[in-house]
mmCIF file of C-alpha atoms in Angstrom:
data_model
loop_
_atom_site.group_PDB
_atom_site.id
_atom_site.type_symbol
_atom_site.label_atom_id
_atom_site.label_comp_id
_atom_site.label_asym_id
_atom_site.label_seq_id
_atom_site.Cartn_x
_atom_site.Cartn_y
_atom_site.Cartn_z
ATOM 1 C CA MET A 20 85.414 100.955 112.729
ATOM 2 C CA SER A 21 85.888 100.674 108.980
ATOM 3 C CA LEU A 22 89.200 99.886 107.326
ATOM 4 C CA VAL A 23 89.317 103.380 105.813
ATOM 5 C CA ASP A 24 88.743 105.007 109.206
ATOM 6 C CA LEU A 25 91.404 102.839 110.870
ATOM 7 C CA ILE A 26 94.004 103.896 108.309
ATOM 8 C CA ALA A 27 92.978 107.540 108.649
ATOM 9 C CA GLN A 28 93.443 107.441 112.436
ATOM 10 C CA ALA A 29 96.575 105.289 112.648
ATOM 11 C CA ASP A 30 99.879 106.688 113.907
ATOM 12 C CA GLU A 31 103.194 106.264 112.095
ATOM 13 C CA ARG A 32 103.942 102.843 113.580
ATOM 14 C CA GLY A 33 100.442 101.628 112.796
ATOM 15 C CA LEU A 34 100.644 102.885 109.214
ATOM 16 C CA ALA A 35 104.041 101.285 108.667
ATOM 17 C CA ALA A 36 102.843 97.999 110.158
ATOM 18 C CA SER A 37 99.680 98.083 108.061
ATOM 19 C CA GLY A 38 101.538 98.548 104.785
ATOM 20 C CA LEU A 39 104.269 96.103 105.767
ATOM 21 C CA ALA A 40 101.731 93.445 106.748
ATOM 22 C CA CYS A 41 99.958 93.765 103.396
ATOM 23 C CA LEU A 42 103.289 93.366 101.594
ATOM 24 C CA ASP A 43 104.381 90.522 103.869
ATOM 25 C CA ARG A 44 101.276 88.504 103.075
ATOM 26 C CA CYS A 45 102.025 88.891 99.353
ATOM 27 C CA VAL A 46 105.685 87.773 99.501
ATOM 28 C CA PRO A 47 104.807 84.389 97.885
ATOM 29 C CA LEU A 48 104.052 86.279 94.671
ATOM 30 C CA LEU A 49 107.577 87.708 94.688
ATOM 31 C CA GLY A 50 109.279 84.360 95.225
ATOM 32 C CA GLY A 51 110.757 85.620 98.476
ATOM 33 C CA ASP A 52 111.711 83.826 101.649
ATOM 34 C CA ASP A 53 109.192 84.031 104.467
ATOM 35 C CA GLU A 54 111.706 85.896 106.637
ATOM 36 C CA VAL A 55 112.766 88.502 104.063
ATOM 37 C CA LEU A 56 110.761 91.312 105.667
ATOM 38 C CA ARG A 57 111.449 90.354 109.285
ATOM 39 C CA PRO A 58 114.167 93.050 109.690
ATOM 40 C CA LEU A 59 111.581 95.691 108.824
ATOM 41 C CA TRP A 60 109.255 94.339 111.497
ATOM 42 C CA SER A 61 112.172 94.513 113.918
ATOM 43 C CA SER A 62 112.775 98.160 113.077
ATOM 44 C CA LEU A 63 109.189 98.943 114.060
ATOM 45 C CA ALA A 64 109.674 97.147 117.370
ATOM 46 C CA ASP A 65 112.970 98.926 118.003
ATOM 47 C CA GLY A 66 111.548 102.410 117.714
ATOM 48 C CA GLY A 67 109.013 102.826 114.985
ATOM 49 C CA ALA A 68 109.666 103.583 111.340
ATOM 50 C CA ASP A 69 112.995 105.272 112.038
ATOM 51 C CA GLY A 70 114.365 106.735 108.816
ATOM 52 C CA ASP A 71 117.891 105.257 108.855
ATOM 53 C CA ALA A 72 117.132 101.746 110.107
ATOM 54 C CA TRP A 73 113.943 101.479 108.066
ATOM 55 C CA GLY A 74 115.594 102.756 104.886
ATOM 56 C CA GLU A 75 118.587 100.444 105.155
ATOM 57 C CA ARG A 76 116.477 97.383 105.846
ATOM 58 C CA LEU A 77 114.045 98.295 103.092
ATOM 59 C CA ALA A 78 116.910 98.563 100.604
ATOM 60 C CA LYS A 79 118.166 95.136 101.643
ATOM 61 C CA ALA A 80 114.697 93.604 101.262
ATOM 62 C CA ARG A 81 114.358 95.119 97.797
ATOM 63 C CA ALA A 82 117.719 93.720 96.785
ATOM 64 C CA GLU A 83 116.815 90.266 98.053
ATOM 65 C CA LEU A 84 113.539 90.344 96.170
ATOM 66 C CA ASP A 85 115.313 91.521 93.014
ATOM 67 C CA SER A 86 113.287 94.729 92.861
ATOM 68 C CA ALA A 87 116.103 97.266 92.555
ATOM 69 C CA ASP A 88 114.654 98.831 89.412
ATOM 70 C CA LEU A 89 111.756 100.642 91.044
ATOM 71 C CA SER A 90 110.576 102.220 87.820
ATOM 72 C CA ALA A 91 110.219 98.938 85.951
ATOM 73 C CA ASP A 92 106.803 97.360 85.590
ATOM 74 C CA PRO A 93 107.337 93.572 85.434
ATOM 75 C CA VAL A 94 104.084 93.047 83.594
ATOM 76 C CA SER A 95 103.834 95.007 80.370
ATOM 77 C CA VAL A 96 101.337 94.772 77.538
ATOM 78 C CA PRO A 97 102.607 95.535 74.035
ATOM 79 C CA ALA A 98 101.222 98.727 72.541
ATOM 80 C CA PRO A 99 98.726 98.433 69.695
ATOM 81 C CA GLY A 100 100.509 97.882 66.423
ATOM 82 C CA SER A 101 103.703 96.568 67.986
ATOM 83 C CA GLY A 102 105.136 93.080 67.524
ATOM 84 C CA SER A 103 104.398 90.932 64.494
ATOM 85 C CA GLY A 104 101.130 92.676 63.735
ATOM 86 C CA ALA A 105 99.149 89.483 64.013
ATOM 87 C CA GLU A 106 98.531 89.879 67.739
ATOM 88 C CA THR A 107 95.749 92.277 68.687
ATOM 89 C CA GLU A 108 95.677 94.406 71.840
ATOM 90 C CA THR A 109 92.985 92.150 73.308
ATOM 91 C CA GLU A 110 95.084 89.048 72.688
ATOM 92 C CA ALA A 111 98.082 90.680 74.334
ATOM 93 C CA GLU A 112 96.055 91.594 77.410
ATOM 94 C CA THR A 113 94.622 88.108 77.818
ATOM 95 C CA ALA A 114 98.148 86.668 77.614
ATOM 96 C CA VAL A 115 98.865 88.319 80.966
ATOM 97 C CA SER A 116 97.582 86.015 83.696
ATOM 98 C CA ASP A 117 95.924 86.992 86.967
ATOM 99 C CA GLU A 118 99.065 85.762 88.731
ATOM 100 C CA ASP A 119 101.141 88.168 86.603
ATOM 101 C CA ARG A 120 98.879 91.069 87.519
ATOM 102 C CA ALA A 121 98.937 90.109 91.181
ATOM 103 C CA ALA A 122 102.740 89.877 91.178
ATOM 104 C CA ALA A 123 102.972 93.300 89.510
ATOM 105 C CA LEU A 124 100.838 94.797 92.271
ATOM 106 C CA ALA A 125 102.999 93.173 94.935
ATOM 107 C CA ARG A 126 106.187 94.490 93.325
ATOM 108 C CA ARG A 127 104.690 97.964 93.175
ATOM 109 C CA MET A 128 103.875 97.793 96.878
ATOM 110 C CA LEU A 129 107.536 97.105 97.579
ATOM 111 C CA ALA A 130 108.788 99.695 95.098
ATOM 112 C CA THR A 131 106.652 102.498 96.545
ATOM 113 C CA ALA A 132 107.500 101.874 100.204
ATOM 114 C CA PRO A 133 108.879 105.191 101.538
ATOM 115 C CA ASP A 134 112.637 105.159 102.061
ATOM 116 C CA ASP A 135 112.435 108.088 104.478
ATOM 117 C CA PRO A 136 109.143 107.479 106.244
ATOM 118 C CA CYS A 137 107.000 110.267 107.598
ATOM 119 C CA ALA A 138 103.329 110.245 108.537
ATOM 120 C CA SER A 139 102.083 111.558 105.179
ATOM 121 C CA ALA A 140 104.228 109.167 103.132
ATOM 122 C CA LEU A 141 103.332 106.195 105.309
ATOM 123 C CA ARG A 142 99.617 107.012 105.170
ATOM 124 C CA ALA A 143 99.660 107.152 101.380
ATOM 125 C CA TRP A 144 101.628 103.889 101.248
ATOM 126 C CA ALA A 145 99.400 102.093 103.750
ATOM 127 C CA ASP A 146 96.308 103.174 101.851
ATOM 128 C CA ALA A 147 97.782 102.029 98.520
ATOM 129 C CA CYS A 148 98.944 98.717 100.019
ATOM 130 C CA SER A 149 95.509 98.069 101.458
ATOM 131 C CA ALA A 150 93.868 98.523 98.062
ATOM 132 C CA ALA A 151 96.577 96.550 96.246
ATOM 133 C CA ALA A 152 96.432 93.610 98.660
ATOM 134 C CA LEU A 153 92.659 93.412 98.339
ATOM 135 C CA GLN A 154 92.960 93.498 94.540
ATOM 136 C CA ILE A 155 95.628 90.785 94.636
ATOM 137 C CA HIS A 156 93.350 88.516 96.647
ATOM 138 C CA ARG A 157 90.453 89.399 94.344
ATOM 139 C CA LEU A 158 92.495 88.342 91.304
ATOM 140 C CA LEU A 159 93.390 85.026 92.928
ATOM 141 C CA ASP A 160 90.007 84.314 94.521
ATOM 142 C CA VAL A 161 87.958 81.427 93.188
ATOM 143 C CA ALA A 162 84.755 83.469 93.358
ATOM 144 C CA ALA A 163 83.488 84.319 89.899
ATOM 145 C CA ASP A 164 81.689 87.508 90.875
ATOM 146 C CA GLY A 165 82.252 89.981 93.674
ATOM 147 C CA ASP A 166 84.438 89.449 96.716
ATOM 148 C CA GLY A 167 84.900 85.831 97.707
ATOM 149 C CA PRO A 168 86.228 84.280 100.909
ATOM 150 C CA LEU A 169 89.873 85.062 100.119
ATOM 151 C CA VAL A 170 89.138 88.788 99.824
ATOM 152 C CA ALA A 171 86.955 88.810 102.916
ATOM 153 C CA ALA A 172 89.696 87.132 104.953
ATOM 154 C CA GLU A 173 92.293 89.645 103.719
ATOM 155 C CA ARG A 174 90.056 92.547 104.709
ATOM 156 C CA ARG A 175 89.606 91.038 108.186
ATOM 157 C CA ARG A 176 93.377 90.685 108.565
ATOM 158 C CA GLN A 177 93.958 94.283 107.558
ATOM 159 C CA VAL A 178 91.438 95.452 110.140
ATOM 160 C CA ALA A 179 92.951 93.175 112.795
ATOM 161 C CA VAL A 180 96.483 94.550 112.258
ATOM 162 C CA LEU A 181 95.342 98.155 112.518
ATOM 163 C CA GLU A 182 93.237 97.449 115.608
ATOM 164 C CA LEU A 183 96.126 95.661 117.309
ATOM 165 C CA LEU A 184 98.489 98.582 116.729
ATOM 166 C CA ALA A 185 95.867 101.141 117.725
ATOM 167 C CA GLY A 186 95.040 99.283 120.930
ATOM 168 C CA ARG A 187 98.470 98.055 122.032
ATOM 169 C CA GLY A 188 101.042 100.239 120.310
ATOM 170 C CA ALA A 189 104.388 98.470 120.013
ATOM 171 C CA GLY A 190 102.908 95.570 121.993
ATOM 172 C CA GLY A 191 100.611 94.854 119.059
ATOM 173 C CA LEU A 192 103.451 94.138 116.646
ATOM 174 C CA ARG A 193 103.961 90.483 117.562
ATOM 175 C CA PRO A 194 100.292 89.487 117.196
ATOM 176 C CA ALA A 195 100.103 91.626 114.037
ATOM 177 C CA LEU A 196 103.036 89.655 112.627
ATOM 178 C CA GLU A 197 101.242 86.428 113.514
ATOM 179 C CA VAL A 198 98.157 87.633 111.637
ATOM 180 C CA SER A 199 100.335 88.455 108.643
ATOM 181 C CA THR A 200 102.129 85.098 108.798
ATOM 182 C CA GLU A 201 98.810 83.260 108.721
ATOM 183 C CA GLY A 202 97.719 85.258 105.668
ATOM 184 C CA ARG A 203 101.014 84.598 103.908
ATOM 185 C CA ARG A 204 100.607 80.858 104.417
ATOM 186 C CA VAL A 205 97.107 81.032 102.963
ATOM 187 C CA LEU A 206 98.262 82.960 99.904
ATOM 188 C CA ARG A 207 101.252 80.661 99.393
ATOM 189 C CA ALA A 208 98.866 77.694 99.362
ATOM 190 C CA VAL A 209 96.606 79.472 96.855
ATOM 191 C CA VAL A 210 99.534 80.304 94.561
ATOM 192 C CA SER A 211 100.814 76.723 94.765
ATOM 193 C CA ARG A 212 97.382 75.278 94.050
ATOM 194 C CA ARG A 213 96.868 77.515 91.015
ATOM 195 C CA ALA A 214 100.339 76.575 89.718
ATOM 196 C CA ARG A 215 99.496 72.868 89.992
ATOM 197 C CA GLY A 216 96.252 73.511 88.182
ATOM 198 C CA ARG A 217 98.118 75.001 85.224
ATOM 199 C CA SER A 218 100.578 72.108 84.967
#
């Protein structure tokens, strides 16, 4: 089954886990601790995306990741004509790195997570997180054209998480977390390698 079909057919727990897993794998871009989202995983194990527990733990995760201002876009490009006048719009855009764009996407994933989750809100979030996570991996992939191995691996992980939740329900959360942890380690290594390459 395709990734789109899996998201369309997922229940609330599966949708929450799908979006959370995408965000969890991208935590290295936010400078967060590997365990920062663990309480949210626990809320899914305790009884699904319960509004109160989920909302409280989401607020705490946002605070820890310094993302309280949900309306702020951390990567902004000056408008044409602004600044000293010597810098063109094209120059301003190229000054924003792929890492900056990837981090902005990750922050938006966190900012748009539903505080009071319901099926419709979770489905929209899971769908947006899926696209954002794939774009993040595309930005950081070494492939010059098309989808390289990093993107392909991220797509496989997204499918795996949704299949685990669809097939096992709450019992699929632990292996889904393991899938996410593996992806986070891969992305952390990629981010570290790119940082060394710039130094």
